[in-house]
Coordinates of C-alpha atoms in Angstrom, one line a residue:
Chain E
M588 CA 13.3 5.7 37.7
E589 CA 11.4 6.6 34.9
Q590 CA 8.3 4.1 33.8
I591 CA 7.9 1.7 30.6
G592 CA 4.8 3.3 28.8
K593 CA 3.5 1.3 25.8
Q594 CA 5.2 2.3 22.8
V595 CA 3.3 5.4 21.1
K596 CA 1.0 4.5 18.2
L597 CA 2.0 7.7 15.0
P598 CA -0.3 9.0 13.7
L599 CA -1.7 7.7 10.2
G600 CA -0.7 10.8 8.7
R601 CA 3.5 10.2 10.3
A602 CA 2.8 7.0 8.5
L603 CA 1.6 8.6 5.3
Q604 CA 4.0 11.8 4.7
I605 CA 6.8 8.9 4.8
A606 CA 5.6 6.4 2.4
V607 CA 4.9 9.6 0.2
Q608 CA 8.4 10.8 1.2
G609 CA 9.2 7.3 0.1
I610 CA 7.7 7.3 -3.5
R611 CA 9.1 10.2 -4.3
I612 CA 12.5 9.5 -4.1
R613 CA 12.3 5.6 -5.4
F614 CA 10.2 6.8 -8.0
G615 CA 11.7 4.9 -10.6
R616 CA 10.7 1.6 -8.8
S617 CA 7.2 3.3 -7.7
L618 CA 7.3 3.6 -11.4
V619 CA 7.4 -0.4 -12.1
T620 CA 5.4 -1.1 -9.7
V621 CA 2.6 1.2 -11.2
S622 CA 3.4 0.0 -14.6
G623 CA 2.1 -3.6 -13.6
V624 CA -0.6 -2.4 -12.1
V625 CA -1.7 0.1 -15.1
L626 CA -1.5 -2.9 -17.5
G627 CA -3.7 -5.1 -15.3
V628 CA -6.7 -2.8 -14.8
A629 CA -5.9 -0.8 -18.5
F630 CA -6.1 -5.2 -19.5
F631 CA -9.2 -5.4 -17.7
M632 CA -10.6 -2.0 -18.3
S633 CA -10.7 -2.2 -22.3
N634 CA -12.3 -5.0 -22.9
V635 CA -15.1 -4.0 -20.4
T636 CA -15.6 -1.4 -22.6
S637 CA -15.6 -3.0 -25.4
Q638 CA -18.3 -5.3 -24.3
L639 CA -20.1 -2.1 -24.0
I640 CA -19.1 -0.4 -27.1
K641 CA -20.4 -3.8 -29.1
Q642 CA -23.3 -3.8 -26.8
A643 CA -23.9 -0.6 -28.4
I644 CA -23.1 -0.7 -32.1
A645 CA -25.4 -4.2 -31.8
D646 CA -28.0 -1.0 -30.2
E647 CA -27.5 1.2 -32.7
R648 CA -28.1 -1.6 -35.3
E649 CA -31.1 -3.4 -33.8
Q650 CA -32.7 0.5 -33.8
R651 CA -32.0 2.0 -37.3
Q652 CA -32.9 -1.9 -38.6
T653 CA -36.6 -1.1 -36.8
L654 CA -36.8 1.9 -37.8
N655 CA -36.5 0.8 -42.2
L656 CA -38.7 -2.2 -41.4
M657 CA -40.7 0.3 -39.8
L658 CA -41.0 2.6 -42.3
T659 CA -41.4 -0.1 -45.0
L660 CA -44.1 -1.4 -43.5
M661 CA -46.1 2.2 -44.4
K662 CA -44.6 3.0 -47.6
S663 CA -46.2 -0.8 -48.4
E664 CA -49.5 -0.4 -47.5
I665 CA -50.0 3.2 -47.9
G666 CA -47.5 4.1 -50.2
D667 CA -45.1 7.2 -51.3
L668 CA -45.0 9.0 -47.3
S669 CA -45.6 13.0 -48.8
G670 CA -48.9 14.4 -49.2
K671 CA -50.3 12.2 -47.0
T672 CA -52.1 12.1 -43.7
V673 CA -51.0 9.9 -40.9
A674 CA -53.3 9.8 -37.1
L675 CA -50.5 8.3 -33.9
A676 CA -51.9 7.4 -30.9
T677 CA -49.7 6.7 -28.8
F678 CA -50.0 4.6 -25.9
G679 CA -47.4 4.4 -22.8
E680 CA -43.7 4.7 -23.2
T681 CA -42.1 4.4 -26.1
T682 CA -39.3 3.1 -27.4
V683 CA -36.5 4.8 -28.8
S684 CA -37.5 3.3 -32.6
E685 CA -40.8 4.2 -32.2
R686 CA -38.8 8.3 -31.4
D687 CA -36.7 8.0 -34.2
L688 CA -39.5 6.9 -37.0
L689 CA -41.7 9.6 -35.7
A690 CA -38.7 12.7 -35.1
V691 CA -38.3 10.2 -39.9
L692 CA -41.4 11.2 -40.1
R693 CA -41.7 14.7 -38.8
K694 CA -39.2 15.0 -41.3
T695 CA -40.8 13.9 -44.1
P696 CA -41.3 16.6 -46.3
G697 CA -46.4 16.8 -47.2
L698 CA -46.8 14.6 -43.9
T699 CA -49.7 15.6 -42.5
L700 CA -49.6 13.7 -38.6
G701 CA -51.8 14.8 -35.6
A702 CA -54.0 12.5 -33.3
P703 CA -57.2 10.6 -34.8
E704 CA -59.8 13.1 -33.0
A705 CA -58.2 16.5 -34.6
L706 CA -58.3 14.7 -38.3
G707 CA -61.6 14.2 -38.0
G708 CA -61.4 10.8 -39.9
K709 CA -59.2 12.6 -43.9
A710 CA -56.5 10.0 -42.7
H711 CA -55.0 7.0 -44.6
L712 CA -53.7 5.1 -42.3
L713 CA -53.7 5.0 -38.2
L714 CA -50.1 4.2 -36.2
V715 CA -50.4 3.3 -33.2
L716 CA -47.0 3.1 -30.7
G717 CA -46.2 2.9 -26.9
A718 CA -45.4 -0.2 -24.8
G719 CA -48.8 0.7 -22.6
P720 CA -53.1 -0.5 -23.4
A721 CA -55.0 1.6 -25.5
T722 CA -57.1 3.5 -23.8
A723 CA -59.6 3.8 -26.9
S724 CA -61.6 0.5 -28.9
P725 CA -59.9 0.0 -32.3
D726 CA -63.4 0.8 -34.2
I727 CA -63.2 5.0 -32.3
L728 CA -59.4 5.7 -33.3
T729 CA -60.4 4.8 -36.8
A730 CA -63.8 5.6 -37.2
G731 CA -64.8 8.6 -39.9
M732 CA -61.3 7.1 -42.3
A733 CA -62.1 5.4 -45.9
Q734 CA -60.6 2.8 -45.5
P735 CA -59.5 1.8 -41.4
V736 CA -55.8 0.6 -41.8
L737 CA -54.6 0.3 -37.5
L738 CA -50.4 -0.1 -38.1
D739 CA -49.6 -1.2 -34.4
S740 CA -45.9 -1.7 -33.2
L741 CA -47.4 -4.2 -30.0
A742 CA -48.5 -7.9 -31.5
E743 CA -50.1 -7.9 -27.9
R744 CA -51.7 -4.4 -27.0
A745 CA -54.8 -5.0 -24.8
Y746 CA -57.7 -2.2 -26.5
P747 CA -61.4 -1.7 -25.0
S748 CA -63.6 -3.8 -26.5
A749 CA -65.8 -2.5 -29.7
K750 CA -69.0 -1.6 -29.9
P751 CA -71.6 -3.8 -30.6
G752 CA -71.8 -3.8 -34.2
S753 CA -68.9 -2.3 -35.3
S754 CA -67.3 -2.9 -38.3
L755 CA -64.0 -4.3 -36.7
A756 CA -63.7 -6.7 -39.3
Q757 CA -62.5 -4.4 -41.7
V758 CA -59.5 -2.8 -39.8
R759 CA -56.0 -4.2 -40.2
R760 CA -53.7 -5.0 -37.2
E761 CA -50.5 -5.1 -38.8
L762 CA -47.4 -5.8 -36.6
F763 CA -44.2 -3.2 -37.2
F764 CA -42.3 -5.8 -35.1
G765 CA -43.1 -8.6 -32.9
R766 CA -41.2 -10.3 -30.2
E767 CA -38.3 -12.1 -31.6
S768 CA -38.3 -15.6 -32.4
E769 CA -37.4 -17.5 -29.5
E770 CA -35.2 -19.0 -31.8
Q771 CA -33.3 -15.8 -31.8
A772 CA -33.6 -14.4 -28.3
D773 CA -32.4 -18.3 -27.0
K774 CA -29.2 -17.8 -29.5
L775 CA -28.7 -14.4 -28.3
K776 CA -28.9 -14.7 -24.6
T777 CA -26.0 -17.7 -25.4
Q778 CA -23.7 -15.1 -27.0
A779 CA -24.7 -12.6 -24.1
E780 CA -23.6 -15.7 -21.6
Q781 CA -20.4 -16.7 -23.2
A782 CA -19.5 -12.4 -23.5
T783 CA -19.4 -12.4 -19.8
F784 CA -17.8 -15.3 -18.8
R785 CA -15.2 -14.2 -21.8
T786 CA -14.9 -11.3 -20.4
L787 CA -15.5 -12.5 -16.2
W788 CA -12.0 -14.8 -17.5
I789 CA -10.2 -12.6 -19.0
G790 CA -11.0 -10.1 -15.7
I791 CA -9.7 -13.2 -13.6
I792 CA -6.9 -13.3 -15.1
S793 CA -5.8 -9.7 -15.1
I794 CA -6.4 -9.2 -12.1
L795 CA -4.5 -12.7 -10.4
V796 CA -1.5 -11.1 -13.5
T797 CA -2.2 -7.2 -11.6
I798 CA -1.7 -8.9 -7.8
I799 CA 1.4 -11.2 -8.5
G800 CA 3.0 -8.3 -10.3
I801 CA 2.5 -5.8 -7.4
A802 CA 3.4 -8.6 -4.6
N803 CA 7.0 -9.5 -6.8
A804 CA 7.6 -5.6 -6.9
L805 CA 7.6 -4.2 -3.0
L806 CA 8.3 -7.8 -2.3
M807 CA 11.4 -6.5 -3.9
S808 CA 11.1 -3.3 -2.5
V809 CA 10.8 -4.7 1.0
T810 CA 14.2 -8.0 0.6
E811 CA 15.8 -4.0 -0.7
R812 CA 15.2 -1.5 2.6
F813 CA 15.5 -4.4 4.2
R814 CA 18.0 -2.5 6.8
E815 CA 16.0 0.5 6.6
I816 CA 12.8 -1.9 7.5
G817 CA 15.7 -3.4 10.9
T818 CA 16.8 0.6 11.9
M819 CA 14.0 2.1 11.6
K820 CA 12.7 -1.0 14.5
C821 CA 15.8 -0.4 16.6
L822 CA 15.1 3.2 16.8
G823 CA 11.6 2.4 18.1
A824 CA 9.1 1.5 15.3
M825 CA 6.3 -0.8 16.1
S826 CA 5.4 -3.6 13.7
A827 CA 2.8 -2.7 12.9
F828 CA 4.3 0.8 11.7
I829 CA 5.8 -0.7 9.5
R830 CA 3.2 -3.0 8.0
K831 CA 1.0 0.7 7.4
L832 CA 4.3 1.1 5.6
F833 CA 3.9 -1.2 3.0
L834 CA -0.2 -1.3 3.0
I835 CA -0.1 2.5 2.2
E836 CA 2.4 2.6 0.0
S837 CA 0.6 0.2 -1.9
A838 CA -3.1 2.3 -2.0
M839 CA -1.1 4.4 -3.3
L840 CA 0.5 3.6 -5.8
G841 CA -2.5 1.1 -6.9
F842 CA -4.4 4.0 -6.7
A843 CA -1.8 5.7 -9.5
G844 CA -1.9 3.0 -11.2
A845 CA -5.9 2.4 -11.3
V846 CA -6.6 6.3 -12.5
I847 CA -4.2 5.1 -15.8
G848 CA -5.1 2.2 -16.3
T849 CA -8.6 3.1 -16.6
A850 CA -8.1 5.6 -18.9
L851 CA -6.3 3.8 -21.3
G852 CA -8.0 0.8 -20.9
T853 CA -11.2 2.8 -22.1
L854 CA -8.9 5.5 -24.5
L855 CA -7.3 2.0 -26.2
S856 CA -11.2 0.1 -26.4
F857 CA -13.0 3.5 -28.1
A858 CA -10.3 4.0 -30.0
G859 CA -10.1 1.2 -31.7
Y860 CA -13.8 0.2 -32.6
G861 CA -14.3 4.1 -32.9
L862 CA -11.9 4.0 -35.8
T863 CA -13.2 1.0 -37.5
F864 CA -16.9 1.4 -36.8
G865 CA -16.8 5.3 -36.6
F866 CA -17.0 7.4 -33.4
G867 CA -20.9 8.2 -34.6
L868 CA -21.6 4.9 -34.2
I869 CA -20.4 3.8 -31.2
T870 CA -21.1 6.6 -29.0
A871 CA -25.0 6.4 -30.0
A872 CA -26.7 4.2 -28.3
L873 CA -23.7 3.6 -25.6
N874 CA -24.2 2.8 -21.8
V875 CA -22.9 5.8 -20.3
G876 CA -23.8 4.5 -17.6
G877 CA -22.1 1.3 -17.3
L878 CA -19.4 3.2 -18.0
L879 CA -18.8 4.9 -15.1
V880 CA -19.8 2.5 -12.9
A881 CA -17.1 0.3 -14.0
A882 CA -14.2 2.7 -14.5
A883 CA -15.5 3.3 -10.8
A884 CA -15.3 0.0 -10.1
C885 CA -11.9 -0.5 -11.8
I886 CA -10.2 2.2 -9.6
A887 CA -11.7 0.7 -6.3
G888 CA -10.7 -2.7 -7.6
G889 CA -6.9 -1.4 -8.3
T890 CA -6.8 0.1 -5.2
V891 CA -7.8 -2.5 -2.7
L892 CA -6.3 -5.7 -5.2
S893 CA -3.1 -3.7 -4.4
M894 CA -3.5 -3.7 -1.0
L895 CA -4.3 -7.3 -0.8
A896 CA -1.1 -7.9 -2.8
A897 CA 0.8 -6.3 0.1
I898 CA -0.7 -8.2 2.4
Y899 CA 2.7 -10.4 1.9
P900 CA 5.3 -8.0 1.6
A901 CA 4.2 -6.3 4.3
N902 CA 3.9 -8.9 7.0
F903 CA 6.5 -9.9 5.9
A904 CA 8.9 -6.9 6.5
A905 CA 6.4 -6.2 9.4
R906 CA 8.0 -9.9 11.3
M907 CA 11.8 -8.5 10.6
V908 CA 14.4 -8.7 14.1
P909 CA 15.2 -5.8 14.3
A910 CA 19.1 -7.5 15.1
S911 CA 19.2 -7.8 11.2
A912 CA 19.4 -4.4 10.5
L913 CA 23.3 -4.3 12.3
R914 CA 24.8 -7.6 10.3
T915 CA 23.1 -7.1 7.0
N916 CA 25.8 -6.4 4.6
V917 CA 23.2 -5.5 1.1
Chain U
M856 CA 1.2 -0.1 34.2
D857 CA 0.0 -3.8 34.6
N858 CA 0.9 -5.1 37.6
D859 CA 2.9 -7.9 36.7
L860 CA 4.8 -4.4 35.1
Q861 CA 5.6 -2.5 38.7
Q862 CA 6.4 -6.0 40.1
L863 CA 9.0 -6.9 37.2
L864 CA 10.3 -3.0 37.9
N865 CA 10.2 -4.0 41.8
D866 CA 11.4 -7.6 41.7
G867 CA 14.3 -5.9 39.0
A868 CA 15.0 -2.4 42.0
T869 CA 15.4 -4.8 44.6
A870 CA 18.1 -7.1 42.5
E871 CA 19.9 -4.2 41.7
K872 CA 22.2 -2.6 44.0
S873 CA 22.4 0.7 42.6
G874 CA 24.0 2.4 39.5
Y875 CA 24.0 -0.3 37.5
V876 CA 22.2 0.0 34.2
I877 CA 22.8 -3.3 32.8
R878 CA 22.8 -6.6 34.6
A879 CA 23.2 -9.2 32.3
V880 CA 23.6 -12.5 34.7
D881 CA 23.1 -16.6 33.0
V882 CA 22.1 -15.2 29.8
K883 CA 21.9 -18.0 27.3
R884 CA 20.9 -18.2 23.9
V885 CA 19.8 -21.5 22.0
Y886 CA 18.9 -20.7 18.3
R887 CA 16.8 -23.6 17.0
N888 CA 17.9 -24.3 13.0
G889 CA 14.8 -27.6 12.5
E890 CA 16.7 -30.4 14.0
V891 CA 19.7 -28.1 14.6
E892 CA 21.1 -26.7 18.3
T893 CA 23.0 -23.8 18.3
H894 CA 23.9 -23.0 21.8
A895 CA 26.0 -18.9 20.8
L896 CA 25.3 -17.5 24.6
R897 CA 26.4 -19.9 27.5
G898 CA 25.3 -18.8 30.5
A899 CA 27.0 -14.9 30.7
S900 CA 27.1 -12.2 33.0
L901 CA 27.9 -8.4 32.9
D902 CA 26.9 -5.8 34.8
V903 CA 27.5 -2.1 33.5
K904 CA 27.9 0.5 35.7
R905 CA 26.0 4.3 34.0
A906 CA 28.2 6.0 32.0
E907 CA 30.7 3.2 31.7
Y908 CA 32.3 3.4 28.0
L909 CA 32.8 -0.4 28.0
S910 CA 33.5 -2.2 24.6
I911 CA 32.6 -5.2 23.6
M912 CA 35.6 -8.2 21.7
G913 CA 35.7 -11.8 20.3
P914 CA 35.9 -13.9 17.8
S915 CA 33.2 -14.2 15.1
G916 CA 31.5 -16.8 15.5
S917 CA 31.6 -16.7 20.2
G918 CA 28.9 -15.0 20.6
K919 CA 29.8 -11.4 20.2
T920 CA 27.0 -10.4 18.6
T921 CA 24.2 -11.9 19.7
F922 CA 25.8 -10.9 23.3
F923 CA 26.3 -7.1 22.3
N924 CA 22.0 -7.9 20.9
M925 CA 21.0 -9.0 24.1
I926 CA 22.1 -5.9 26.3
G927 CA 20.5 -3.8 23.6
G928 CA 17.0 -4.8 24.6
L929 CA 17.2 -6.3 20.6
D930 CA 17.0 -10.1 21.3
R931 CA 15.7 -12.2 24.1
P932 CA 17.6 -14.6 26.0
S933 CA 16.7 -18.1 26.3
S934 CA 17.4 -18.4 29.7
G935 CA 18.4 -16.1 32.3
K936 CA 18.0 -12.3 32.5
V937 CA 18.9 -9.1 31.2
Y938 CA 17.7 -6.4 32.9
I939 CA 17.9 -2.4 30.9
D940 CA 17.6 0.1 33.5
Q941 CA 16.1 -2.3 36.7
V942 CA 13.8 -4.3 33.6
D943 CA 13.8 -7.4 32.7
I944 CA 13.4 -7.7 29.5
A945 CA 12.2 -11.2 28.4
Q946 CA 8.8 -10.2 30.5
L947 CA 7.7 -7.1 28.3
D948 CA 6.2 -7.3 25.2
P949 CA 6.9 -5.7 22.0
Y950 CA 4.9 -2.1 23.1
E951 CA 6.9 -2.1 25.6
L952 CA 9.9 -3.6 24.0
A953 CA 9.4 -1.1 21.4
W954 CA 9.2 1.9 23.7
L955 CA 12.2 0.8 25.7
R956 CA 14.7 0.6 21.9
C957 CA 12.5 4.1 21.4
R958 CA 13.6 5.9 24.4
K959 CA 16.2 4.5 26.5
V960 CA 19.1 2.5 23.7
G961 CA 20.2 4.6 20.8
Y962 CA 22.1 2.5 18.5
I963 CA 24.4 3.8 15.7
F964 CA 25.5 0.8 13.3
Q965 CA 28.9 0.0 11.4
S966 CA 27.0 1.5 7.7
F967 CA 26.2 3.8 9.8
N968 CA 22.6 2.9 8.1
L969 CA 20.5 6.2 8.1
I970 CA 17.4 6.7 6.4
Q971 CA 18.2 8.0 2.4
V972 CA 15.5 9.2 1.4
M973 CA 15.6 11.4 5.0
S974 CA 17.6 14.6 5.2
C975 CA 20.2 14.7 7.6
I976 CA 17.6 16.6 10.2
E977 CA 15.1 14.4 9.3
N978 CA 17.1 11.0 10.3
V979 CA 17.3 13.1 13.6
M980 CA 14.3 13.3 14.1
L981 CA 12.5 10.4 13.0
P982 CA 13.4 8.4 16.7
M983 CA 11.6 11.7 18.2
S984 CA 8.4 11.2 16.1
F985 CA 8.2 7.6 17.5
A986 CA 8.5 8.1 20.8
G987 CA 5.3 10.8 19.7
V988 CA 7.3 14.2 19.7
S989 CA 7.0 16.0 16.6
G990 CA 6.6 19.9 15.0
E991 CA 8.8 22.6 15.9
D992 CA 9.4 20.7 19.2
A993 CA 11.3 18.3 17.3
R994 CA 12.8 20.3 15.3
D995 CA 14.7 22.3 18.1
K996 CA 15.5 19.1 19.4
A997 CA 17.1 17.8 16.3
M998 CA 19.0 20.7 15.3
D999 CA 20.5 21.4 18.8
I1000 CA 21.4 17.6 19.5
L1001 CA 23.0 17.8 15.7
E1002 CA 25.3 21.4 16.7
R1003 CA 27.0 19.2 19.6
V1004 CA 28.4 16.4 16.8
G1005 CA 29.4 19.8 14.7
L1006 CA 26.5 19.8 11.6
A1007 CA 24.2 21.9 12.8
D1008 CA 24.4 24.1 8.8
R1009 CA 24.2 19.8 7.0
A1010 CA 20.6 20.2 9.1
L1011 CA 19.2 20.1 5.0
H1012 CA 21.5 17.4 3.4
K1013 CA 20.6 13.9 2.1
P1014 CA 23.0 11.5 3.5
S1015 CA 24.5 10.9 0.6
E1016 CA 26.1 14.4 -0.2
M1017 CA 27.7 13.0 3.0
S1018 CA 31.2 11.6 3.5
G1019 CA 31.6 9.2 5.6
G1020 CA 32.0 10.2 9.1
Q1021 CA 29.9 12.8 8.5
Q1022 CA 26.4 10.0 8.5
Q1023 CA 27.9 8.1 11.1
R1024 CA 28.1 11.2 13.1
V1025 CA 24.8 11.8 11.7
A1026 CA 23.8 8.6 13.3
V1027 CA 25.4 9.6 16.5
A1028 CA 22.9 12.3 16.4
R1029 CA 19.9 9.5 15.4
A1030 CA 20.9 7.2 18.6
L1031 CA 21.5 10.4 21.3
A1032 CA 17.3 11.3 19.8
N1033 CA 15.0 10.8 22.6
S1034 CA 18.5 11.4 25.3
P1035 CA 18.9 7.6 26.0
D1036 CA 21.2 5.9 28.3
I1037 CA 22.8 3.3 26.8
V1038 CA 24.1 4.2 22.7
L1039 CA 24.8 0.8 21.0
A1040 CA 27.3 1.1 18.9
D1041 CA 28.6 -1.9 16.4
E1042 CA 31.8 -1.7 15.1
P1043 CA 31.8 2.4 14.6
T1044 CA 34.2 2.8 13.3
A1045 CA 35.2 -0.1 11.5
N1046 CA 34.3 2.3 7.8
L1047 CA 36.1 5.4 8.8
D1048 CA 39.0 6.2 7.7
L1049 CA 41.9 6.3 10.6
K1050 CA 41.3 10.6 10.9
T1051 CA 37.3 10.1 10.9
G1052 CA 37.4 7.0 13.3
E1053 CA 39.3 9.0 16.4
E1054 CA 36.2 12.2 15.8
I1055 CA 34.5 9.5 16.3
I1056 CA 36.3 7.8 19.0
E1057 CA 36.3 12.3 20.6
L1058 CA 32.9 12.3 20.3
F1059 CA 31.4 9.2 22.4
W1060 CA 34.0 10.5 24.7
K1061 CA 32.7 13.8 24.8
L1062 CA 29.0 12.8 25.4
R1063 CA 29.2 10.7 27.8
S1064 CA 31.1 13.0 30.2
D1065 CA 29.2 16.1 29.2
L1066 CA 25.4 13.4 29.4
G1067 CA 26.5 10.2 31.4
V1068 CA 25.6 8.1 28.6
T1069 CA 26.3 4.3 28.7
I1070 CA 28.4 3.7 25.8
I1071 CA 28.8 0.2 24.1
T1072 CA 30.5 -1.0 20.9
A1073 CA 31.3 -4.0 20.1
T1074 CA 35.0 -3.5 18.8
H1075 CA 37.9 -4.2 17.5
D1076 CA 39.2 0.0 16.7
L1077 CA 42.6 -0.4 19.7
K1078 CA 42.2 3.6 19.2
M1079 CA 38.7 2.8 20.7
L1080 CA 39.8 0.0 23.1
K1081 CA 41.8 2.4 24.5
R1082 CA 40.0 4.6 26.0
S1083 CA 37.4 2.3 26.9
D1084 CA 37.5 2.2 31.0
R1085 CA 36.3 -1.9 30.6
I1086 CA 37.0 -4.2 28.0
V1087 CA 34.5 -8.1 27.5
W1088 CA 36.8 -10.7 25.7
I1089 CA 34.2 -12.8 24.4
E1090 CA 35.0 -16.7 23.7
D1091 CA 32.7 -19.4 23.0
G1092 CA 29.8 -18.1 23.7
R1093 CA 31.3 -17.5 27.2
I1094 CA 32.7 -13.9 28.9
S1095 CA 36.1 -15.4 28.7
K1096 CA 37.6 -12.2 30.8
I1097 CA 37.4 -8.2 32.0
S1098 CA 40.9 -6.4 31.3
T1099 CA 41.3 -2.5 32.0
P1100 CA 42.5 -1.4 28.1
D1101 CA 46.0 -1.0 30.4
E1102 CA 46.0 -4.5 31.1
M1103 CA 45.4 -5.2 27.0
Q1104 CA 48.2 -3.3 25.9
I1105 CA 51.0 -5.2 27.6
Q1106 CA 48.6 -8.5 26.0
I1107 CA 48.5 -6.6 23.0
E1108 CA 52.6 -6.1 23.7
E1109 CA 53.1 -10.1 24.2
V1110 CA 51.6 -10.8 20.9
H1111 CA 53.6 -8.9 18.9

């Protein structure tokens, strides 16, 4: 007689095929499951996007304010900028505001901008920008200027010491912008922490909603398919195969839902803020990298969450005794 | 193969004289529901010969279904032994049990239980894929079987597009997919009208003579009982009587 063997393990492809077929045929039910994921993920993603957009708006505003402050300071020193000569020394990395300032200065009609040594003391004002330490002392930088005026963007910039006997005292050092005061920094920090906490809390809620929604929809789908599962078991399907079937189905629905949800959440946020503040403002300083990371995380998270939610229903289906297929009148 | 499994097979073979495809020896089944114990089977013994056409009868709650599940490898006895093709099913692990269900036994259900999302031929091919057969081989074999049950022209139809009798014939084809030794049918004609019911009975009869398949049905259908070799009566968890259709005919006439 033939010997009893171990039941073959079906390739994943077959389970995938059956799962896809199931989703296609039960499209309406699948849509319900997917919409659960879509809502959860969209909710989460719109929150993340809103945070990023708010941050972008705040950054952009700060930059514009800083720029205005810089221009005002320059004007208060030397009056109208038109027809003036400004020496420029840059040490290290420049900030966005500094670059914006340079762009504005270059566009100002009648204003000459050049390196201190090239201008040869004809400059009305010396502008020192960048984040690095200066490589020349103030007296050298301002050499030849009738009335040495030095505007520095950094309060605590390190300068090489001046030659002994030079008239450093005559050089006026003004600050474009010092660091924010401690108080302000603390306030901003607290606000940021609150925002993070809120995002986290909303995130947790949306995750729970998604998990429960999917688990419920899948449980329904298991109950609906009780007889089908039992029949498959009678025909020689193993519990692992049934489990695989439901996990794959859920992962696919989860992925589809997460993609749609991510797109929807992002678009809604953009539309909302864009219509209120103008698309120029929100896109100018937007952290695109952060947005992409968040989107990828949402899609991956949605898929994984759907699979997590499917564990219970899948096990429930897999544990079913084949005999129940014989007599269930569902 | 495991040594203990080999041992089991040998045991089965020695316990087995010859020709019996199913042997049930003093099978008992107790269901526990909390404190309550339900004795569904109180010791049933039965030998089924190869290519026999056996009907099982009994009132509901008699243990008929339990016994039926037991000899079909769907359930394990609490005590006693069930040999299917000389293998003691109580000793099999889930993988082996699934293997046995896949290749040794074909199931036919009262309400057909076709997978609704699959076409007729896909339903027939499903047990084959569980047995590791796929692709062209499976398709060809499925077509052969469908031809045998007279549904080759409806291979690509969905179950919902077919009549009850046609669906049940697909189910028969599916049960035959892995050339099982035993076909187990639970009230196969209960959901069919008289004429299509007769067609199914005829099909069973043909399969038995053509392929030498052992057919076991749980049924109350008189026409079905009449065509069977033996009728097993189950009452109160025990086999109360095994009769031939002729004897049964007399009893029924006495009742009427």
